[in-house]
PDB file of C-alpha atoms in Angstrom:
ATOM      1  CA  MET A  24      38.553  44.504 -53.100  1.00  0.00           C
ATOM      2  CA  PRO A  25      38.977  44.309 -56.933  1.00  0.00           C
ATOM      3  CA  ALA A  26      42.679  43.720 -57.584  1.00  0.00           C
ATOM      4  CA  ASP A  27      42.889  46.692 -60.585  1.00  0.00           C
ATOM      5  CA  LEU A  28      40.753  49.683 -60.486  1.00  0.00           C
ATOM      6  CA  ILE A  29      41.027  52.483 -63.182  1.00  0.00           C
ATOM      7  CA  ILE A  30      40.746  55.897 -61.364  1.00  0.00           C
ATOM      8  CA  PRO A  31      40.221  58.401 -64.223  1.00  0.00           C
ATOM      9  CA  ASP A  32      43.154  61.077 -64.227  1.00  0.00           C
ATOM     10  CA  TRP A  33      41.190  64.235 -65.289  1.00  0.00           C
ATOM     11  CA  PRO A  34      40.629  67.779 -63.738  1.00  0.00           C
ATOM     12  CA  ALA A  35      37.695  67.070 -62.331  1.00  0.00           C
ATOM     13  CA  PRO A  36      36.616  69.027 -59.305  1.00  0.00           C
ATOM     14  CA  THR A  37      36.937  67.447 -55.822  1.00  0.00           C
ATOM     15  CA  ASN A  38      33.275  66.670 -55.616  1.00  0.00           C
ATOM     16  CA  VAL A  39      33.250  64.303 -58.619  1.00  0.00           C
ATOM     17  CA  HIS A  40      34.142  60.707 -58.216  1.00  0.00           C
ATOM     18  CA  ALA A  41      34.626  58.133 -60.862  1.00  0.00           C
ATOM     19  CA  LEU A  42      36.139  54.798 -61.241  1.00  0.00           C
ATOM     20  CA  VAL A  43      36.373  52.138 -63.906  1.00  0.00           C
ATOM     21  CA  THR A  44      36.284  48.106 -63.277  1.00  0.00           C
ATOM     22  CA  THR A  45      38.553  45.725 -65.220  1.00  0.00           C
ATOM     23  CA  ARG A  46      38.092  42.161 -65.619  1.00  0.00           C
ATOM     24  CA  ALA A  47      40.247  41.160 -62.534  1.00  0.00           C
ATOM     25  CA  GLY A  48      39.119  40.637 -58.965  1.00  0.00           C
ATOM     26  CA  GLY A  49      35.856  39.221 -59.107  1.00  0.00           C
ATOM     27  CA  VAL A  50      34.330  35.380 -58.838  1.00  0.00           C
ATOM     28  CA  SER A  51      33.121  34.922 -62.545  1.00  0.00           C
ATOM     29  CA  LYS A  52      34.197  31.887 -64.472  1.00  0.00           C
ATOM     30  CA  PRO A  53      35.603  31.769 -67.958  1.00  0.00           C
ATOM     31  CA  PRO A  54      34.640  32.910 -70.304  1.00  0.00           C
ATOM     32  CA  TYR A  55      33.733  35.805 -68.098  1.00  0.00           C
ATOM     33  CA  ALA A  56      36.427  35.496 -65.633  1.00  0.00           C
ATOM     34  CA  SER A  57      36.451  37.411 -63.295  1.00  0.00           C
ATOM     35  CA  PHE A  58      34.881  40.568 -62.447  1.00  0.00           C
ATOM     36  CA  ASN A  59      32.022  40.733 -64.858  1.00  0.00           C
ATOM     37  CA  LEU A  60      29.301  43.273 -63.970  1.00  0.00           C
ATOM     38  CA  ALA A  61      26.699  42.364 -66.738  1.00  0.00           C
ATOM     39  CA  ASP A  62      23.668  40.571 -65.917  1.00  0.00           C
ATOM     40  CA  HIS A  63      22.683  39.817 -69.686  1.00  0.00           C
ATOM     41  CA  VAL A  64      25.667  38.274 -71.163  1.00  0.00           C
ATOM     42  CA  GLY A  65      24.973  34.420 -69.922  1.00  0.00           C
ATOM     43  CA  ASP A  66      27.396  34.608 -66.912  1.00  0.00           C
ATOM     44  CA  ASP A  67      25.902  32.506 -63.789  1.00  0.00           C
ATOM     45  CA  PRO A  68      23.436  35.232 -62.063  1.00  0.00           C
ATOM     46  CA  ALA A  69      24.929  34.427 -58.502  1.00  0.00           C
ATOM     47  CA  ALA A  70      28.400  35.499 -59.696  1.00  0.00           C
ATOM     48  CA  VAL A  71      27.178  38.690 -61.390  1.00  0.00           C
ATOM     49  CA  ALA A  72      25.366  39.433 -58.095  1.00  0.00           C
ATOM     50  CA  ALA A  73      28.539  38.773 -55.981  1.00  0.00           C
ATOM     51  CA  ASN A  74      30.618  40.881 -58.190  1.00  0.00           C
ATOM     52  CA  ARG A  75      27.931  43.807 -57.703  1.00  0.00           C
ATOM     53  CA  ARG A  76      28.123  43.212 -54.098  1.00  0.00           C
ATOM     54  CA  LEU A  77      31.937  43.586 -54.029  1.00  0.00           C
ATOM     55  CA  LEU A  78      31.602  46.785 -56.331  1.00  0.00           C
ATOM     56  CA  ARG A  79      28.853  47.991 -53.747  1.00  0.00           C
ATOM     57  CA  THR A  80      31.525  48.232 -51.060  1.00  0.00           C
ATOM     58  CA  LEU A  81      33.536  50.691 -53.167  1.00  0.00           C
ATOM     59  CA  LEU A  82      30.717  53.327 -53.547  1.00  0.00           C
ATOM     60  CA  PRO A  83      28.450  55.431 -51.367  1.00  0.00           C
ATOM     61  CA  ALA A  84      25.358  54.110 -52.706  1.00  0.00           C
ATOM     62  CA  GLU A  85      23.763  51.154 -54.858  1.00  0.00           C
ATOM     63  CA  PRO A  86      24.547  51.995 -58.441  1.00  0.00           C
ATOM     64  CA  VAL A  87      22.039  52.660 -60.980  1.00  0.00           C
ATOM     65  CA  TRP A  88      22.234  50.265 -63.844  1.00  0.00           C
ATOM     66  CA  LEU A  89      20.721  50.932 -67.703  1.00  0.00           C
ATOM     67  CA  LYS A  90      19.374  48.578 -69.997  1.00  0.00           C
ATOM     68  CA  GLN A  91      21.727  49.523 -72.825  1.00  0.00           C
ATOM     69  CA  VAL A  92      20.426  49.273 -76.424  1.00  0.00           C
ATOM     70  CA  HIS A  93      23.299  51.124 -78.745  1.00  0.00           C
ATOM     71  CA  GLY A  94      20.893  54.106 -78.695  1.00  0.00           C
ATOM     72  CA  THR A  95      21.128  57.931 -77.721  1.00  0.00           C
ATOM     73  CA  ARG A  96      18.820  58.558 -74.943  1.00  0.00           C
ATOM     74  CA  CYS A  97      20.296  60.037 -71.820  1.00  0.00           C
ATOM     75  CA  VAL A  98      18.225  60.070 -68.631  1.00  0.00           C
ATOM     76  CA  ASP A  99      18.264  61.158 -65.078  1.00  0.00           C
ATOM     77  CA  ALA A 100      19.749  58.625 -62.900  1.00  0.00           C
ATOM     78  CA  ALA A 101      17.954  60.185 -59.721  1.00  0.00           C
ATOM     79  CA  SER A 102      14.520  59.283 -61.433  1.00  0.00           C
ATOM     80  CA  ILE A 103      14.461  56.552 -63.392  1.00  0.00           C
ATOM     81  CA  ALA A 104      12.920  52.832 -62.830  1.00  0.00           C
ATOM     82  CA  LYS A 105      15.096  49.654 -63.010  1.00  0.00           C
ATOM     83  CA  GLY A 106      15.631  48.370 -66.428  1.00  0.00           C
ATOM     84  CA  CYS A 107      15.368  51.776 -68.131  1.00  0.00           C
ATOM     85  CA  GLU A 108      16.513  51.698 -71.592  1.00  0.00           C
ATOM     86  CA  ALA A 109      18.990  54.205 -72.389  1.00  0.00           C
ATOM     87  CA  ASP A 110      22.512  54.522 -73.127  1.00  0.00           C
ATOM     88  CA  ALA A 111      23.619  57.433 -70.967  1.00  0.00           C
ATOM     89  CA  ALA A 112      22.660  58.991 -67.874  1.00  0.00           C
ATOM     90  CA  PHE A 113      23.208  62.298 -65.903  1.00  0.00           C
ATOM     91  CA  THR A 114      22.335  63.705 -62.646  1.00  0.00           C
ATOM     92  CA  ARG A 115      22.401  66.776 -60.434  1.00  0.00           C
ATOM     93  CA  GLN A 116      21.646  64.993 -57.059  1.00  0.00           C
ATOM     94  CA  PRO A 117      24.650  64.515 -54.810  1.00  0.00           C
ATOM     95  CA  GLY A 118      25.014  60.574 -53.872  1.00  0.00           C
ATOM     96  CA  VAL A 119      23.442  58.939 -56.901  1.00  0.00           C
ATOM     97  CA  VAL A 120      26.033  56.417 -58.326  1.00  0.00           C
ATOM     98  CA  PHE A 121      25.418  55.307 -62.042  1.00  0.00           C
ATOM     99  CA  ALA A 122      27.126  53.244 -64.527  1.00  0.00           C
ATOM    100  CA  VAL A 123      27.650  52.253 -68.472  1.00  0.00           C
ATOM    101  CA  LEU A 124      28.789  48.814 -69.050  1.00  0.00           C
ATOM    102  CA  THR A 125      31.403  48.425 -72.025  1.00  0.00           C
ATOM    103  CA  ALA A 126      33.544  45.460 -73.481  1.00  0.00           C
ATOM    104  CA  ASP A 127      35.140  47.758 -76.632  1.00  0.00           C
ATOM    105  CA  CYS A 128      32.541  50.518 -76.851  1.00  0.00           C
ATOM    106  CA  LEU A 129      33.661  53.904 -75.505  1.00  0.00           C
ATOM    107  CA  PRO A 130      32.471  55.162 -72.190  1.00  0.00           C
ATOM    108  CA  VAL A 131      32.623  58.821 -71.865  1.00  0.00           C
ATOM    109  CA  LEU A 132      32.354  60.459 -68.597  1.00  0.00           C
ATOM    110  CA  LEU A 133      31.483  64.050 -68.010  1.00  0.00           C
ATOM    111  CA  CYS A 134      31.031  66.826 -65.664  1.00  0.00           C
ATOM    112  CA  ASP A 135      30.895  70.679 -65.246  1.00  0.00           C
ATOM    113  CA  GLU A 136      33.957  72.480 -63.883  1.00  0.00           C
ATOM    114  CA  ALA A 137      31.892  73.489 -60.656  1.00  0.00           C
ATOM    115  CA  GLY A 138      30.867  70.155 -60.363  1.00  0.00           C
ATOM    116  CA  THR A 139      27.139  70.786 -60.086  1.00  0.00           C
ATOM    117  CA  VAL A 140      26.194  67.867 -62.902  1.00  0.00           C
ATOM    118  CA  VAL A 141      27.881  64.704 -63.849  1.00  0.00           C
ATOM    119  CA  ALA A 142      26.827  62.173 -66.605  1.00  0.00           C
ATOM    120  CA  ALA A 143      28.250  59.036 -68.439  1.00  0.00           C
ATOM    121  CA  ALA A 144      27.518  57.959 -71.893  1.00  0.00           C
ATOM    122  CA  HIS A 145      28.001  54.372 -73.732  1.00  0.00           C
ATOM    123  CA  ALA A 146      29.316  55.288 -76.978  1.00  0.00           C
ATOM    124  CA  GLY A 147      29.649  52.364 -79.111  1.00  0.00           C
ATOM    125  CA  TRP A 148      29.905  53.616 -83.042  1.00  0.00           C
ATOM    126  CA  ARG A 149      26.214  53.228 -83.718  1.00  0.00           C
ATOM    127  CA  GLY A 150      25.423  55.526 -80.541  1.00  0.00           C
ATOM    128  CA  LEU A 151      28.293  57.738 -81.516  1.00  0.00           C
ATOM    129  CA  ALA A 152      27.035  58.291 -84.845  1.00  0.00           C
ATOM    130  CA  GLY A 153      23.289  58.704 -83.752  1.00  0.00           C
ATOM    131  CA  GLY A 154      24.423  61.476 -81.484  1.00  0.00           C
ATOM    132  CA  VAL A 155      24.518  59.854 -77.892  1.00  0.00           C
ATOM    133  CA  ILE A 156      27.371  62.597 -76.903  1.00  0.00           C
ATOM    134  CA  GLU A 157      25.033  65.492 -78.100  1.00  0.00           C
ATOM    135  CA  SER A 158      22.068  64.161 -76.366  1.00  0.00           C
ATOM    136  CA  THR A 159      24.037  63.884 -73.285  1.00  0.00           C
ATOM    137  CA  VAL A 160      25.744  67.227 -73.199  1.00  0.00           C
ATOM    138  CA  ALA A 161      22.036  68.597 -74.082  1.00  0.00           C
ATOM    139  CA  ALA A 162      20.696  67.093 -70.961  1.00  0.00           C
ATOM    140  CA  MET A 163      23.310  68.787 -68.679  1.00  0.00           C
ATOM    141  CA  GLN A 164      21.976  72.225 -69.924  1.00  0.00           C
ATOM    142  CA  LEU A 165      25.170  73.726 -69.728  1.00  0.00           C
ATOM    143  CA  PRO A 166      27.495  75.429 -72.282  1.00  0.00           C
ATOM    144  CA  GLY A 167      30.191  72.837 -73.613  1.00  0.00           C
ATOM    145  CA  LYS A 168      33.050  75.377 -72.582  1.00  0.00           C
ATOM    146  CA  GLN A 169      32.148  74.733 -69.024  1.00  0.00           C
ATOM    147  CA  LEU A 170      32.285  70.844 -69.552  1.00  0.00           C
ATOM    148  CA  ILE A 171      34.945  68.558 -68.682  1.00  0.00           C
ATOM    149  CA  ALA A 172      35.343  64.822 -70.674  1.00  0.00           C
ATOM    150  CA  TRP A 173      37.149  61.844 -69.845  1.00  0.00           C
ATOM    151  CA  LEU A 174      37.270  58.998 -72.537  1.00  0.00           C
ATOM    152  CA  GLY A 175      37.707  55.653 -70.989  1.00  0.00           C
ATOM    153  CA  PRO A 176      38.827  51.844 -71.997  1.00  0.00           C
ATOM    154  CA  ALA A 177      37.499  51.080 -75.459  1.00  0.00           C
ATOM    155  CA  ILE A 178      38.673  49.441 -78.763  1.00  0.00           C
ATOM    156  CA  GLY A 179      41.922  50.994 -80.025  1.00  0.00           C
ATOM    157  CA  PRO A 180      42.577  52.699 -83.600  1.00  0.00           C
ATOM    158  CA  GLN A 181      45.051  49.591 -84.329  1.00  0.00           C
ATOM    159  CA  SER A 182      42.189  47.100 -83.457  1.00  0.00           C
ATOM    160  CA  PHE A 183      38.966  48.617 -84.809  1.00  0.00           C
ATOM    161  CA  GLU A 184      38.369  47.253 -88.419  1.00  0.00           C
ATOM    162  CA  VAL A 185      35.115  48.544 -90.080  1.00  0.00           C
ATOM    163  CA  GLY A 186      33.378  48.584 -93.411  1.00  0.00           C
ATOM    164  CA  GLY A 187      32.851  51.586 -95.645  1.00  0.00           C
ATOM    165  CA  GLU A 188      29.184  51.901 -94.211  1.00  0.00           C
ATOM    166  CA  VAL A 189      30.386  53.055 -90.617  1.00  0.00           C
ATOM    167  CA  ARG A 190      32.742  55.741 -92.382  1.00  0.00           C
ATOM    168  CA  ASP A 191      30.098  57.063 -94.290  1.00  0.00           C
ATOM    169  CA  ALA A 192      27.641  57.540 -91.411  1.00  0.00           C
ATOM    170  CA  PHE A 193      30.430  59.570 -89.693  1.00  0.00           C
ATOM    171  CA  LEU A 194      31.416  61.583 -92.858  1.00  0.00           C
ATOM    172  CA  ALA A 195      27.491  62.414 -93.242  1.00  0.00           C
ATOM    173  CA  HIS A 196      27.775  64.288 -90.200  1.00  0.00           C
ATOM    174  CA  ASP A 197      31.115  65.915 -90.413  1.00  0.00           C
ATOM    175  CA  PRO A 198      33.564  65.473 -93.027  1.00  0.00           C
ATOM    176  CA  ALA A 199      36.476  66.086 -90.623  1.00  0.00           C
ATOM    177  CA  ALA A 200      35.560  62.623 -89.212  1.00  0.00           C
ATOM    178  CA  ALA A 201      37.697  61.412 -92.345  1.00  0.00           C
ATOM    179  CA  SER A 202      40.814  61.978 -89.899  1.00  0.00           C
ATOM    180  CA  ALA A 203      39.539  59.019 -87.815  1.00  0.00           C
ATOM    181  CA  PHE A 204      39.636  56.438 -90.842  1.00  0.00           C
ATOM    182  CA  ARG A 205      42.701  54.674 -92.293  1.00  0.00           C
ATOM    183  CA  ALA A 206      42.196  52.667 -95.273  1.00  0.00           C
ATOM    184  CA  GLN A 207      42.990  48.852 -95.389  1.00  0.00           C
ATOM    185  CA  ALA A 208      44.255  47.003 -98.422  1.00  0.00           C
ATOM    186  CA  ASN A 209      41.182  44.724 -97.979  1.00  0.00           C
ATOM    187  CA  GLY A 210      38.776  47.644 -98.608  1.00  0.00           C
ATOM    188  CA  LYS A 211      37.820  48.127 -94.978  1.00  0.00           C
ATOM    189  CA  TRP A 212      39.033  50.876 -92.729  1.00  0.00           C
ATOM    190  CA  LEU A 213      40.818  51.151 -89.198  1.00  0.00           C
ATOM    191  CA  CYS A 214      38.717  53.361 -87.099  1.00  0.00           C
ATOM    192  CA  ASP A 215      39.608  55.690 -84.175  1.00  0.00           C
ATOM    193  CA  ILE A 216      36.789  55.827 -82.000  1.00  0.00           C
ATOM    194  CA  TYR A 217      38.567  58.191 -79.625  1.00  0.00           C
ATOM    195  CA  ARG A 218      38.956  60.620 -82.396  1.00  0.00           C
ATOM    196  CA  LEU A 219      35.391  60.456 -83.520  1.00  0.00           C
ATOM    197  CA  ALA A 220      34.536  61.313 -80.054  1.00  0.00           C
ATOM    198  CA  THR A 221      36.717  63.956 -79.791  1.00  0.00           C
ATOM    199  CA  LEU A 222      35.638  65.755 -82.703  1.00  0.00           C
ATOM    200  CA  ARG A 223      32.021  65.470 -81.499  1.00  0.00           C
ATOM    201  CA  LEU A 224      32.786  66.979 -77.949  1.00  0.00           C
ATOM    202  CA  GLU A 225      34.961  69.770 -79.610  1.00  0.00           C
ATOM    203  CA  ALA A 226      32.133  70.603 -82.085  1.00  0.00           C
ATOM    204  CA  LEU A 227      29.719  71.137 -78.834  1.00  0.00           C
ATOM    205  CA  GLY A 228      32.654  73.442 -77.250  1.00  0.00           C
ATOM    206  CA  VAL A 229      33.939  70.992 -74.861  1.00  0.00           C
ATOM    207  CA  CYS A 230      37.772  71.396 -75.285  1.00  0.00           C
ATOM    208  CA  LEU A 231      38.923  69.791 -71.955  1.00  0.00           C
ATOM    209  CA  ILE A 232      39.119  66.195 -72.738  1.00  0.00           C
ATOM    210  CA  THR A 233      41.476  63.634 -71.538  1.00  0.00           C
ATOM    211  CA  SER A 234      41.836  60.101 -72.133  1.00  0.00           C
ATOM    212  CA  ALA A 235      44.757  57.232 -71.548  1.00  0.00           C
ATOM    213  CA  ASP A 236      46.220  55.013 -74.072  1.00  0.00           C
ATOM    214  CA  PHE A 237      43.893  51.821 -74.009  1.00  0.00           C
ATOM    215  CA  ASP A 238      42.985  48.895 -76.385  1.00  0.00           C
ATOM    216  CA  THR A 239      40.424  46.554 -74.958  1.00  0.00           C
ATOM    217  CA  VAL A 240      41.221  44.161 -77.782  1.00  0.00           C
ATOM    218  CA  ARG A 241      44.723  43.963 -77.128  1.00  0.00           C
ATOM    219  CA  ASP A 242      45.092  44.254 -73.556  1.00  0.00           C
ATOM    220  CA  THR A 243      43.562  40.607 -72.921  1.00  0.00           C
ATOM    221  CA  GLU A 244      44.692  40.489 -69.154  1.00  0.00           C
ATOM    222  CA  ARG A 245      43.008  43.802 -68.202  1.00  0.00           C
ATOM    223  CA  PHE A 246      39.804  44.188 -70.249  1.00  0.00           C
ATOM    224  CA  TYR A 247      37.084  42.191 -71.737  1.00  0.00           C
ATOM    225  CA  SER A 248      36.739  42.787 -75.502  1.00  0.00           C
ATOM    226  CA  TYR A 249      33.362  41.350 -77.421  1.00  0.00           C
ATOM    227  CA  ARG A 250      35.278  41.711 -80.584  1.00  0.00           C
ATOM    228  CA  ARG A 251      38.158  39.741 -79.463  1.00  0.00           C
ATOM    229  CA  ASP A 252      35.863  36.757 -77.549  1.00  0.00           C
ATOM    230  CA  GLY A 253      32.453  37.085 -78.585  1.00  0.00           C
ATOM    231  CA  ILE A 254      31.246  35.592 -75.369  1.00  0.00           C
ATOM    232  CA  THR A 255      32.817  37.691 -72.380  1.00  0.00           C
ATOM    233  CA  GLY A 256      31.843  40.028 -69.661  1.00  0.00           C
ATOM    234  CA  ARG A 257      31.559  43.693 -69.202  1.00  0.00           C
ATOM    235  CA  MET A 258      33.395  46.214 -67.225  1.00  0.00           C
ATOM    236  CA  ALA A 259      31.801  49.413 -65.638  1.00  0.00           C
ATOM    237  CA  SER A 260      32.468  53.136 -65.908  1.00  0.00           C
ATOM    238  CA  LEU A 261      30.727  54.784 -62.817  1.00  0.00           C
ATOM    239  CA  ILE A 262      30.520  58.383 -61.674  1.00  0.00           C
ATOM    240  CA  TRP A 263      28.669  60.450 -59.057  1.00  0.00           C
ATOM    241  CA  ARG A 264      29.102  63.554 -57.121  1.00  0.00           C
ATOM    242  CA  SER A 265      29.390  64.119 -53.387  1.00  0.00           C
TER     243      SER A 265
END
């Protein structure tokens, strides 16, 4: 079993299950050491396959993997073909496990209070600005006030330096997004992706939003970080309902 797993601390109903992997407990060699689950980052395919087999022992079914493209498409995990291009998924079908892969981008897990539908979104800044959260909530076909969200491990607000074009993209959608940016002496901005996601969720009526104090860049032992390392692995955030 992987040495370190994160179980979301959120008020989901008992039939909703979720977990997030860290970089510990697998067989991949540096720079992917050790529990890399991505097959598109240059790691040894045999190591990735072994890590995925290890992950499978923790799950009720083989997980559905998306081909993530930093977009906004949300698909039904119960009915997609292998290699489907999407950055979010949902399902109402019990026993269907699906995942989003991240290494600085924000994984957003969602369910409804009754446990009838679950969803996961890969929210990097491009997808977040483009509306991946909005498309995911729309696919769930329930009012936001009935939904619960958990924000997983991502780049922290002290580590995410961006240019003015990123800030402009969010402010064009919602002037309140200014609260997620802090000016730096070099003309750039520190960006709080957790705050940006929270604003998007709240605008959709989702008020029950939880997260922990993560920073994938600074926590070198626990998390992969593309910004920190460039060549690196990916963690998986998985969700399903029983």
